[in-house]
Coordinates of N, CA and C in Angstrom, one line a residue:
Chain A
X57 N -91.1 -58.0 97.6 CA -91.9 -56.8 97.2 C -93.4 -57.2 97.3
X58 N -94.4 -56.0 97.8 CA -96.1 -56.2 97.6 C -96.2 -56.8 96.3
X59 N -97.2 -57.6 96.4 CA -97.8 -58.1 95.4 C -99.2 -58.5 95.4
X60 N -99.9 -57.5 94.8 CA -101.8 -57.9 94.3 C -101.6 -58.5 93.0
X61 N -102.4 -59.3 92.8 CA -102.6 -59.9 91.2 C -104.0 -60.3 91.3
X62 N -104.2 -59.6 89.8 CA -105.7 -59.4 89.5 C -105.6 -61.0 88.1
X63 N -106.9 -61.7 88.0 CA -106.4 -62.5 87.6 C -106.2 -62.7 86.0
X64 N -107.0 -61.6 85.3 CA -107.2 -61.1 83.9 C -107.0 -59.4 83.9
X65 N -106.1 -59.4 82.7 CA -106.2 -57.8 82.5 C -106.8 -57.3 81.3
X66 N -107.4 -58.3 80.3 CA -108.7 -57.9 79.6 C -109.7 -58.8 79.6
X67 N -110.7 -58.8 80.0 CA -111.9 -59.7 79.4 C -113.2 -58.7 78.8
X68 N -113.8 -59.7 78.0 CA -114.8 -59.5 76.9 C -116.0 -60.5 77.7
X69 N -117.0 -59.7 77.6 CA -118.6 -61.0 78.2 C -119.6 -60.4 77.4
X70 N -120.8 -61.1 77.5 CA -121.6 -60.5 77.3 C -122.9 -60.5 78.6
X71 N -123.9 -59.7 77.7 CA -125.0 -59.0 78.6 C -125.8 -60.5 78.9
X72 N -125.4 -60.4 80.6 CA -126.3 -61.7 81.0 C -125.5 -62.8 81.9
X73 N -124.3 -62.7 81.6 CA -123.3 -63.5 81.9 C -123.0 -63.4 83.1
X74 N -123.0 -64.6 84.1 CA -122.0 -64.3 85.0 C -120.6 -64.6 85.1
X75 N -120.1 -63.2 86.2 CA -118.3 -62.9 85.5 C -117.7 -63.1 86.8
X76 N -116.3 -63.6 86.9 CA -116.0 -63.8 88.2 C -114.3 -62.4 87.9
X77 N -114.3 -61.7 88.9 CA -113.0 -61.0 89.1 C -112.6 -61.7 90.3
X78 N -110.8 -62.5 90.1 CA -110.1 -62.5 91.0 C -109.3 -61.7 91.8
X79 N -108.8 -61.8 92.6 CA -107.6 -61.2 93.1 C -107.0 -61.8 94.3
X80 N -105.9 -61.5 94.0 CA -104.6 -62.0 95.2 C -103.6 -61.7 95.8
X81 N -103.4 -61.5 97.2 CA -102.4 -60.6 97.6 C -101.6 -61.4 98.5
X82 N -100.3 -61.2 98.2 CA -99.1 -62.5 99.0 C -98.8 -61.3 100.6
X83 N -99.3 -60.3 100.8 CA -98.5 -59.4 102.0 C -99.1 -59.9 102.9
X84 N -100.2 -60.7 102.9 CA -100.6 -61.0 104.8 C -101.8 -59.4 105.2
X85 N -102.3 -58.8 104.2 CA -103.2 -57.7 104.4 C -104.3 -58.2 104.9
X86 N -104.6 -57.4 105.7 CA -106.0 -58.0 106.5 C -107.5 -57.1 105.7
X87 N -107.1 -56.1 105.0 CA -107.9 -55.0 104.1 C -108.3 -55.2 102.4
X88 N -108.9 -56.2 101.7 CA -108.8 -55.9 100.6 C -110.2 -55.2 100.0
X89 N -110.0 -54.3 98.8 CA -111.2 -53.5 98.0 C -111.2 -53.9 96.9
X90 N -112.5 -53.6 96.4 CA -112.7 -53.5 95.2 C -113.4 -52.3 94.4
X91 N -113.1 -51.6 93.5 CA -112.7 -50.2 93.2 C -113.1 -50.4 91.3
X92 N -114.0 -49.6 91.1 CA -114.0 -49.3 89.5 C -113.7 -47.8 88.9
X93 N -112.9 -48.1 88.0 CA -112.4 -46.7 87.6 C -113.0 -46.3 86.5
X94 N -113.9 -44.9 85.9 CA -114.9 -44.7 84.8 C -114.1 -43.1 84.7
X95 N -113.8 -42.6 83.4 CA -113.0 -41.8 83.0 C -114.1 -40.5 83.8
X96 N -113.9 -39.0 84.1 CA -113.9 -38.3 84.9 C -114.4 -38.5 85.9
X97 N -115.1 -40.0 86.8 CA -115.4 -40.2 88.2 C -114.3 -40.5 89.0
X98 N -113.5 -41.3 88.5 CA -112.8 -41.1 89.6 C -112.3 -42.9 90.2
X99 N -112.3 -43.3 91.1 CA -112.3 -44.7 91.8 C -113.8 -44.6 92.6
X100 N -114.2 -45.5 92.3 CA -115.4 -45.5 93.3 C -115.1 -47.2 93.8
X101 N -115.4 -46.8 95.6 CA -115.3 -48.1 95.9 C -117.0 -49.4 95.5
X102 N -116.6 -50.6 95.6 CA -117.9 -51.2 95.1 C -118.2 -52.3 96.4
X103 N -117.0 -52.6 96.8 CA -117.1 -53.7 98.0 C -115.7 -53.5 98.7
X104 N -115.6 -54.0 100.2 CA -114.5 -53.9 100.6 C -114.9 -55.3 101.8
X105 N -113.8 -55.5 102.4 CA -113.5 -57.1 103.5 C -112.4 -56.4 104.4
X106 N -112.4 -56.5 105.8 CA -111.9 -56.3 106.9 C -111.6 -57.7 107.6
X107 N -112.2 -58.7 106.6 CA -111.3 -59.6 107.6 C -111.4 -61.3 106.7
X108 N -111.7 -62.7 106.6 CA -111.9 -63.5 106.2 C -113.6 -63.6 106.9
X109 N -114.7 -63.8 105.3 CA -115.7 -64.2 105.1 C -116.2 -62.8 106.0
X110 N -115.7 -61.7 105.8 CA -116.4 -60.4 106.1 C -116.5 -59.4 104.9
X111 N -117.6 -58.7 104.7 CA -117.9 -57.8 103.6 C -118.4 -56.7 104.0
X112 N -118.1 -55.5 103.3 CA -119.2 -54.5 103.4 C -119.4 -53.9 102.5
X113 N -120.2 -53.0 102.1 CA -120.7 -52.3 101.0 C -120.1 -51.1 100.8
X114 N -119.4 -50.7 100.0 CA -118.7 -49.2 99.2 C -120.3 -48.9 98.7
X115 N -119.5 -47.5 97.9 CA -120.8 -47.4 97.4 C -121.3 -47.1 96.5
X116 N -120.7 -48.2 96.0 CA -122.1 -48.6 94.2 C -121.8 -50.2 94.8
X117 N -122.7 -50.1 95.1 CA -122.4 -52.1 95.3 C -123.2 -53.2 94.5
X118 N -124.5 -52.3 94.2 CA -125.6 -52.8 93.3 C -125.1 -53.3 92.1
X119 N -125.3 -54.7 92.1 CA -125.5 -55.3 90.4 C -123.9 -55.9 91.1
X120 N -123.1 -56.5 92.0 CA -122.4 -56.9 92.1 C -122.2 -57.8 93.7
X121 N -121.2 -58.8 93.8 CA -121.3 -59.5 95.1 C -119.9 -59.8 95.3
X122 N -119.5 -60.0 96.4 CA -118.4 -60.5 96.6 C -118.0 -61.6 97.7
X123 N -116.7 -61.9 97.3 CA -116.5 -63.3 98.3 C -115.3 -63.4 99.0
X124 N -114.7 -63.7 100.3 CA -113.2 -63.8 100.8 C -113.5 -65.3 101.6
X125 N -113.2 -65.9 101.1 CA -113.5 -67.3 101.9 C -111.4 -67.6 102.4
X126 N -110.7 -66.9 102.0 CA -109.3 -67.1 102.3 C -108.9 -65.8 102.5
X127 N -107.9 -65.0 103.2 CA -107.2 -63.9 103.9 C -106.9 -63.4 102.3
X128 N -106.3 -64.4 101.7 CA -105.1 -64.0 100.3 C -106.2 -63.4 99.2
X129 N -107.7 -64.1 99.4 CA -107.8 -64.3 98.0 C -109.7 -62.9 98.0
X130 N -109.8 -62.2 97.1 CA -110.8 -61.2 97.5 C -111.7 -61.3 95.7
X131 N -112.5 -61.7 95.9 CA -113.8 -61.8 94.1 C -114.5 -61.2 94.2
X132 N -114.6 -60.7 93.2 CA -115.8 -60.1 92.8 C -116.7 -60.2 91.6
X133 N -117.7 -60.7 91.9 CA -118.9 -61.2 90.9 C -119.5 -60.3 90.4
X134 N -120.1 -60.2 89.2 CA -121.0 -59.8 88.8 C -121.9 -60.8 88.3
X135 N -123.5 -60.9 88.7 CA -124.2 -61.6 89.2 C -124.8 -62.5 87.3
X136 N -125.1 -60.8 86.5 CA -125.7 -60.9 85.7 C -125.1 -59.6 84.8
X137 N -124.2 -59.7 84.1 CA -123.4 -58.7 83.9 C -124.0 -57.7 82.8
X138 N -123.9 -56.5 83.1 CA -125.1 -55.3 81.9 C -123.8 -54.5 81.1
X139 N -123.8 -54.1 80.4 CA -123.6 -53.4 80.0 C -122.6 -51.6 80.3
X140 N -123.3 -51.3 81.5 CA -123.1 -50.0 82.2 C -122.3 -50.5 83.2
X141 N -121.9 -52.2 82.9 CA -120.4 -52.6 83.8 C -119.5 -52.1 83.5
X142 N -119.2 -51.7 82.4 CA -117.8 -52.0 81.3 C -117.1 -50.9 82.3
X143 N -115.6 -51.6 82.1 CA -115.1 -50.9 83.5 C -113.8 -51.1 83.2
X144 N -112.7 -50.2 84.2 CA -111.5 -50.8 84.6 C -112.0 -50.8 86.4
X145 N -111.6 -52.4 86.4 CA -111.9 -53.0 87.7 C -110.6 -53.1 88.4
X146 N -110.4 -52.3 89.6 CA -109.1 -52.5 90.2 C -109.4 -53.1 91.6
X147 N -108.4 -54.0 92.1 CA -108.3 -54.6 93.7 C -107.2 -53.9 94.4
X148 N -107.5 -53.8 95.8 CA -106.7 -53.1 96.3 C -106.3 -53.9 97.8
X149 N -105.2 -54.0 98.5 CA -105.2 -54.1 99.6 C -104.7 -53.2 100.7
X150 N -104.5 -53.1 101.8 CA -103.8 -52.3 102.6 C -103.8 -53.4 104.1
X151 N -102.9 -52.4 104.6 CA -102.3 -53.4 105.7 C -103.3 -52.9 107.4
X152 N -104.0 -51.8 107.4 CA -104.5 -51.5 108.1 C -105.7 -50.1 107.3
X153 N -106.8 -49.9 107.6 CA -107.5 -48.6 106.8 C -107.4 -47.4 106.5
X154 N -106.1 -46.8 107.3 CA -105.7 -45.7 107.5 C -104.4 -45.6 106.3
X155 N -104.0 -47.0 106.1 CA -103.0 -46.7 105.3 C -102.4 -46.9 103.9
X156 N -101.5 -46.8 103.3 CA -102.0 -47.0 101.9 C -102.4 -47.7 101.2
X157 N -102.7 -48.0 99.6 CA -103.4 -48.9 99.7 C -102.0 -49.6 98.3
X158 N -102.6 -51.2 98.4 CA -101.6 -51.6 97.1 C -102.2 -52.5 96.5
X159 N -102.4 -51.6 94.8 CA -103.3 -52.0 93.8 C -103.0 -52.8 92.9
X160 N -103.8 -54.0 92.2 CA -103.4 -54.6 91.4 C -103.5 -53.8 89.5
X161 N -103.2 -54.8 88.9 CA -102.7 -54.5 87.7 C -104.1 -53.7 86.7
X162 N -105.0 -54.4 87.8 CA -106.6 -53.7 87.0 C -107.3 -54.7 85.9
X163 N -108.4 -54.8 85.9 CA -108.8 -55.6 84.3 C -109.8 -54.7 83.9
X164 N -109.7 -54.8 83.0 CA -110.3 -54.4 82.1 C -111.4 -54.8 81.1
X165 N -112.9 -54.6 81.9 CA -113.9 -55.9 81.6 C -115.0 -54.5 80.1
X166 N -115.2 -55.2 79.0 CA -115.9 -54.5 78.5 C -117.4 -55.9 78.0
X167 N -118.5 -55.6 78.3 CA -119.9 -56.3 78.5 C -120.5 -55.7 77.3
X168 N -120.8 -56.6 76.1 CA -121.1 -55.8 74.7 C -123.0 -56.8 75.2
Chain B
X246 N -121.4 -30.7 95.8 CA -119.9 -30.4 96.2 C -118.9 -31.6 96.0
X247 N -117.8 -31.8 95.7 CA -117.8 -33.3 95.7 C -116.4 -33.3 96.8
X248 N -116.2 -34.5 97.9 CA -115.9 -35.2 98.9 C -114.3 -34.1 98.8
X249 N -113.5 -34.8 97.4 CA -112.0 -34.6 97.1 C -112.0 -34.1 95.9
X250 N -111.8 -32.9 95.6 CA -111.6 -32.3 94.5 C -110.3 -31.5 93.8
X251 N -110.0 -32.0 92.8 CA -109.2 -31.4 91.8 C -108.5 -30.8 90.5
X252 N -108.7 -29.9 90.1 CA -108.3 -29.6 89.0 C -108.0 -30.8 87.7
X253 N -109.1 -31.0 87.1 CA -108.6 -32.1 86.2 C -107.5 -31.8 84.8
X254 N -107.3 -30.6 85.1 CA -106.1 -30.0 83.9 C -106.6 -30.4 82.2
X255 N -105.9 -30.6 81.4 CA -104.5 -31.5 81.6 C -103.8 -29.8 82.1
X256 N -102.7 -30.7 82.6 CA -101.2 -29.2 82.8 C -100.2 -29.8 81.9
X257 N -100.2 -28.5 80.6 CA -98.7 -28.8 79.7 C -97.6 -28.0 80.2
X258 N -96.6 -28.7 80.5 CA -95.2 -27.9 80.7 C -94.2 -28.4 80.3
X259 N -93.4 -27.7 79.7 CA -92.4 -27.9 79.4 C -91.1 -28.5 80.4
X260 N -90.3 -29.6 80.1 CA -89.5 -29.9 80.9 C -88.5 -28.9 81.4
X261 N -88.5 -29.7 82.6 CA -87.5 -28.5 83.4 C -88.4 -27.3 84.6
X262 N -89.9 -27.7 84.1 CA -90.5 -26.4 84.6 C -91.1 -27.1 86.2
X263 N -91.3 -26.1 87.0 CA -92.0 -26.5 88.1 C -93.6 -26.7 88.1
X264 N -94.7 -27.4 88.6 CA -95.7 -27.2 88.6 C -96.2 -27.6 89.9
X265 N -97.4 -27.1 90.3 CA -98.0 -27.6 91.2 C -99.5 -27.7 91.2
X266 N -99.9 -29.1 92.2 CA -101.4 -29.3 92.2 C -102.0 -29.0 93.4
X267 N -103.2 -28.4 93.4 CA -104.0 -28.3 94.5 C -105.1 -29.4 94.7
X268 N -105.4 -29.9 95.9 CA -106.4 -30.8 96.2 C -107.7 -30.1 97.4
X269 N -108.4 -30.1 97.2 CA -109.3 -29.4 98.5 C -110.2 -30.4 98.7
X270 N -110.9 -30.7 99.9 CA -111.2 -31.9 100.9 C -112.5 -31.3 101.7
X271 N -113.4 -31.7 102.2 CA -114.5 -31.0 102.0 C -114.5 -31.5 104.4
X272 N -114.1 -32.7 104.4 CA -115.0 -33.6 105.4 C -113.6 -32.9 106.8
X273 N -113.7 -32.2 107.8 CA -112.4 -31.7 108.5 C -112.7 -33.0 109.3
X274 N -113.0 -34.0 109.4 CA -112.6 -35.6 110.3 C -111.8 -36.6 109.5
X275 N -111.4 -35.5 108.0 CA -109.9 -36.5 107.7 C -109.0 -36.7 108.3
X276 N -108.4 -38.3 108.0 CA -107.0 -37.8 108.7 C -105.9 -38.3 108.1
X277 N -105.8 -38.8 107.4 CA -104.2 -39.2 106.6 C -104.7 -38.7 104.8
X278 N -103.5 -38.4 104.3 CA -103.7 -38.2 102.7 C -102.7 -38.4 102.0
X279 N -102.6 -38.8 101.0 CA -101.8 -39.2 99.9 C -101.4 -38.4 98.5
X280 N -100.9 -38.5 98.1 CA -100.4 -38.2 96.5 C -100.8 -39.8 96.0
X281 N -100.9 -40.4 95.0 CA -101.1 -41.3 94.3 C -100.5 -40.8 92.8
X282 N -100.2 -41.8 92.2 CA -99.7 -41.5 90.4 C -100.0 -42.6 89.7
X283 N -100.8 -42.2 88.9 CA -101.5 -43.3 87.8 C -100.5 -43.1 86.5
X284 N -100.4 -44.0 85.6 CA -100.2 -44.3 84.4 C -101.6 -44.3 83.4
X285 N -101.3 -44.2 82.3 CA -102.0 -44.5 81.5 C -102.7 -46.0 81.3
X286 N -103.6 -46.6 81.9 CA -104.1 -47.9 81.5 C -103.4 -48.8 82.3
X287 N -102.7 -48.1 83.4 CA -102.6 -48.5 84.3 C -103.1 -48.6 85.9
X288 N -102.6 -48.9 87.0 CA -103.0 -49.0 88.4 C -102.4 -47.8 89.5
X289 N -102.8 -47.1 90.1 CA -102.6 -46.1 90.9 C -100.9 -46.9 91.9
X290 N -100.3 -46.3 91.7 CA -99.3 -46.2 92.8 C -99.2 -45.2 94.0
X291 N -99.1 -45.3 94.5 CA -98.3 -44.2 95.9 C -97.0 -43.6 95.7
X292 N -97.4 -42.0 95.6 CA -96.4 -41.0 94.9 C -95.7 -40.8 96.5
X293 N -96.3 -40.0 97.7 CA -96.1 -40.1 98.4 C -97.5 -39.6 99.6
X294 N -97.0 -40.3 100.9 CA -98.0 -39.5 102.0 C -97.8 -38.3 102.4
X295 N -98.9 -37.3 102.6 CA -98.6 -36.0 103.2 C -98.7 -35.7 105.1
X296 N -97.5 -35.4 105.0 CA -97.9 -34.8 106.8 C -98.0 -33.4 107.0
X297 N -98.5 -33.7 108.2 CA -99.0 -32.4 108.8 C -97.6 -31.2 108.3
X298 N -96.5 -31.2 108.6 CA -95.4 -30.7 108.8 C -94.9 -30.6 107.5
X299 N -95.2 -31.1 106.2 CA -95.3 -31.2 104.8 C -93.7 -31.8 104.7
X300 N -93.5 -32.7 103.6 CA -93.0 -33.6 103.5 C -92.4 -33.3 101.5
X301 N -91.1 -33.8 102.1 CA -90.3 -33.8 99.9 C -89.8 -35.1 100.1
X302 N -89.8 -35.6 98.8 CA -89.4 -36.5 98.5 C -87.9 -36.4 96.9
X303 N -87.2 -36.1 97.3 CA -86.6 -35.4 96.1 C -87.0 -34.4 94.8
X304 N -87.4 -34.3 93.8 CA -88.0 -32.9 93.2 C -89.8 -33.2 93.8
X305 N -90.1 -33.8 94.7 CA -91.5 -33.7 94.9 C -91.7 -33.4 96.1
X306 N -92.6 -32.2 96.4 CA -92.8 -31.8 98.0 C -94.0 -31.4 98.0
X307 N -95.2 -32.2 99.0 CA -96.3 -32.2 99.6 C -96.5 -31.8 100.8
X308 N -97.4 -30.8 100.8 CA -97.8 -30.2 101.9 C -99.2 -29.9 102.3
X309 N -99.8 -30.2 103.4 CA -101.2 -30.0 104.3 C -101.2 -29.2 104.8
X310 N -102.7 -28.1 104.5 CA -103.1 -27.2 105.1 C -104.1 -27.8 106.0
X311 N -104.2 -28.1 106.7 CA -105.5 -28.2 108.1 C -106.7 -26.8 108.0
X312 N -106.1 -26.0 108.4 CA -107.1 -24.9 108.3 C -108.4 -24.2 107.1
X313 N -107.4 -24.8 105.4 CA -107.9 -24.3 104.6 C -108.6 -25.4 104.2
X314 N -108.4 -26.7 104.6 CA -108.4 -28.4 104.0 C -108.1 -28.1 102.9
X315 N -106.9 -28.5 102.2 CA -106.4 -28.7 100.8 C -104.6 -29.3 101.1
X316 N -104.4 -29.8 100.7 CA -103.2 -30.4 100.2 C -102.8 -30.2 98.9
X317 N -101.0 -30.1 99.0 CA -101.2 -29.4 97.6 C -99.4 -30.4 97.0
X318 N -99.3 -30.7 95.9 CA -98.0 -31.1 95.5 C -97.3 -30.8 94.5
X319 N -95.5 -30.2 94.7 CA -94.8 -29.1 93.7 C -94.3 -30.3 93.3
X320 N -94.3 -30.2 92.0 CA -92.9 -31.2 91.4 C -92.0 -29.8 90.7
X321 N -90.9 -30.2 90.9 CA -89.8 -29.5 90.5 C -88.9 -30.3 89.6
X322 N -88.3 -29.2 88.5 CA -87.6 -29.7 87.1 C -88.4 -30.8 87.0
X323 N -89.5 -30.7 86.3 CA -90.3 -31.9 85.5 C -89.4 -32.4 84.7
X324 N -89.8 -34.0 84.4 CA -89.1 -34.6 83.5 C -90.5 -35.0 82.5
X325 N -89.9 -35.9 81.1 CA -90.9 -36.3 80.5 C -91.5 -37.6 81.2
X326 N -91.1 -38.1 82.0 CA -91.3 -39.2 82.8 C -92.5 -39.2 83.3
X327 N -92.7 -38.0 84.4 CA -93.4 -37.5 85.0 C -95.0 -37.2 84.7
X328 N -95.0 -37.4 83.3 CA -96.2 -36.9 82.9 C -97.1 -38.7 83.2
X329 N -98.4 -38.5 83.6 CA -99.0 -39.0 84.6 C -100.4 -38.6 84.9
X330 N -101.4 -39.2 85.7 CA -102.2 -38.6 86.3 C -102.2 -38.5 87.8
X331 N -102.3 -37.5 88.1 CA -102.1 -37.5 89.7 C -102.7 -37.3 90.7
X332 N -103.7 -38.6 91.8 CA -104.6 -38.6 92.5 C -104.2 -38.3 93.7
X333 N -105.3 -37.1 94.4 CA -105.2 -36.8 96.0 C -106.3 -37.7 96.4
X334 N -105.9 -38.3 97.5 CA -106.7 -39.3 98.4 C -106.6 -39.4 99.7
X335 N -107.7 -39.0 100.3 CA -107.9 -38.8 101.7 C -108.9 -39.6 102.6
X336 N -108.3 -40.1 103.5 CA -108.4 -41.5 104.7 C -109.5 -40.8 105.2
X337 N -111.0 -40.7 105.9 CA -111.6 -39.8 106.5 C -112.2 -40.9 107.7
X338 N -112.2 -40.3 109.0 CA -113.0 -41.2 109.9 C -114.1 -40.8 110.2
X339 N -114.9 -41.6 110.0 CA -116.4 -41.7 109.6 C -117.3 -42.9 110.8
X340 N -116.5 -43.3 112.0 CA -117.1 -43.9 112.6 C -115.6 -45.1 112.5
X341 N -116.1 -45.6 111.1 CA -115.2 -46.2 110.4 C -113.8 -45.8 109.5
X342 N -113.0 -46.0 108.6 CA -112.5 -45.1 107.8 C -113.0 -45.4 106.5
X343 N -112.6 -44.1 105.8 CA -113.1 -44.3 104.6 C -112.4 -43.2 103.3
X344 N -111.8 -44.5 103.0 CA -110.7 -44.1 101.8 C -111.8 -43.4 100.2
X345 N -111.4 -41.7 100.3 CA -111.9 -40.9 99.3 C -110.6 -41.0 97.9
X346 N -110.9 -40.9 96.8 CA -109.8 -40.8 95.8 C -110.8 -39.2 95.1
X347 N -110.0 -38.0 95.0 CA -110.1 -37.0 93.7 C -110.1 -37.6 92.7
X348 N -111.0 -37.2 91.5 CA -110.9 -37.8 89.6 C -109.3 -37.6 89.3
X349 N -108.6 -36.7 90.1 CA -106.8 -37.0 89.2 C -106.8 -35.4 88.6
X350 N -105.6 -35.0 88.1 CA -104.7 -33.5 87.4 C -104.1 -34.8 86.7
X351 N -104.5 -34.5 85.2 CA -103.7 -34.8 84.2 C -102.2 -33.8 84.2
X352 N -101.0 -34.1 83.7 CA -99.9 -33.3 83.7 C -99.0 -34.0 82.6
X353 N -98.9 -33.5 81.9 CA -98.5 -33.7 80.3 C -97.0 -32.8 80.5
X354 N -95.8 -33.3 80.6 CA -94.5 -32.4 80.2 C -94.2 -32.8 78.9
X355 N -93.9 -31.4 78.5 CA -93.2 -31.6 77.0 C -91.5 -31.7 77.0
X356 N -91.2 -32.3 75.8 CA -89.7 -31.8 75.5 C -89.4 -30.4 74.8

């Protein structure tokens, strides 16, 4: 069965910190995202990778960075973490862009 | 205007009852769409994809209008199970693709 795994599904930081989100996907997906969810917006993407050590920008990407140095493995940093982070942070993969996507368990980052 | 839009409800119904959601889509260079079903405090799953020719999945049937852009999905005999939030999301080719998600229809069944 798919499997994404996100590597925390609560964390606590504070304002200033830098925060690492993991994620990991055993399916051999060549597509993975990174996606924050904020109660009536919706998913907004923040970063996405098409391939190993490729990135591009979704769009809110500001105040955030990311990393694929392995197929499996897709991070996402926050540099200097504020406040107006606090999030449910979800990763996502898919097996080509057209198709669906398979999300991890989400964390749940709150930046006091 | 926004990209994917939907009724954010909530919709209360009583079990047993039929409901259905509307999604309307703004960009006509979409091309694949979805149903999605979120949990509470949870991660979006895949309810089902919609085709052209409209598609059921046992009490759940999705169907695409092209002409009006909206996709729309009936659940029949709701269970309490079913209550959920439920995202329309549309694939759009942009040069590139570019995966849109709707904010979600809350849908609350009662007993």
């Amino acid at each position: 069965d798919v499997k994404v795994t996100q590597s925390s599904r609560y964390l606590v930081k504070r304002t200033g910190e830098k925060v690492f989100l993991e994620c990991v996907q055993d399916m051999d997906h060549e597509n993975m995202f990174w996606y924050r969810q904020d109660p009536g917006l919706g998913l907004r993407l923040i970063y996405f990778s098409y391939d190993v050590k490729m990135k591009e920008k979704g769009d809110i990407p500001e105040g955030y960075s990311v990393s694929r140095e392995k197929k499996e493995r897709f991070s996402l940093i926050l540099e200097s973490a504020s406040t107006n982070q606090t999030s449910m942070y979800l990763c996502a993969s898919s097996l080509a862009p057209i198709e669906k996507l398979f999300f991890g368990s989400g964390t749940q980052l709150s930046v006091l | 205007r926004k990209e994917v839009e939907q009724d954010p409800g909530p919709f209360n119904v009583p079990e047993g009852a039929t409901v259905a959601f509307n999604c309307t889509y703004s960009n006509s260079a979409s091309q694949s769409f979805f149903w999605y079903r979120q949990d509470c405090r949870k991660e979006p799953k895949l309810l089902m994809s919609v085709y052209s020719s409209g598609n059921e999945d046992g009490r759940f049937t999705a169907q695409l209008n092209r002409a009006s852009q909206y996709i729309s999905l009936l659940i029949r005999d709701s269970k309490l199970s079913d209550s959920a939030t439920y995202l329309c999301v549309v694939n759009v080719n942009t040069g590139g693709f570019k995966t849109i998600f709707g904010a979600g229809t809350r849908l609350f069944v009662k007993a």
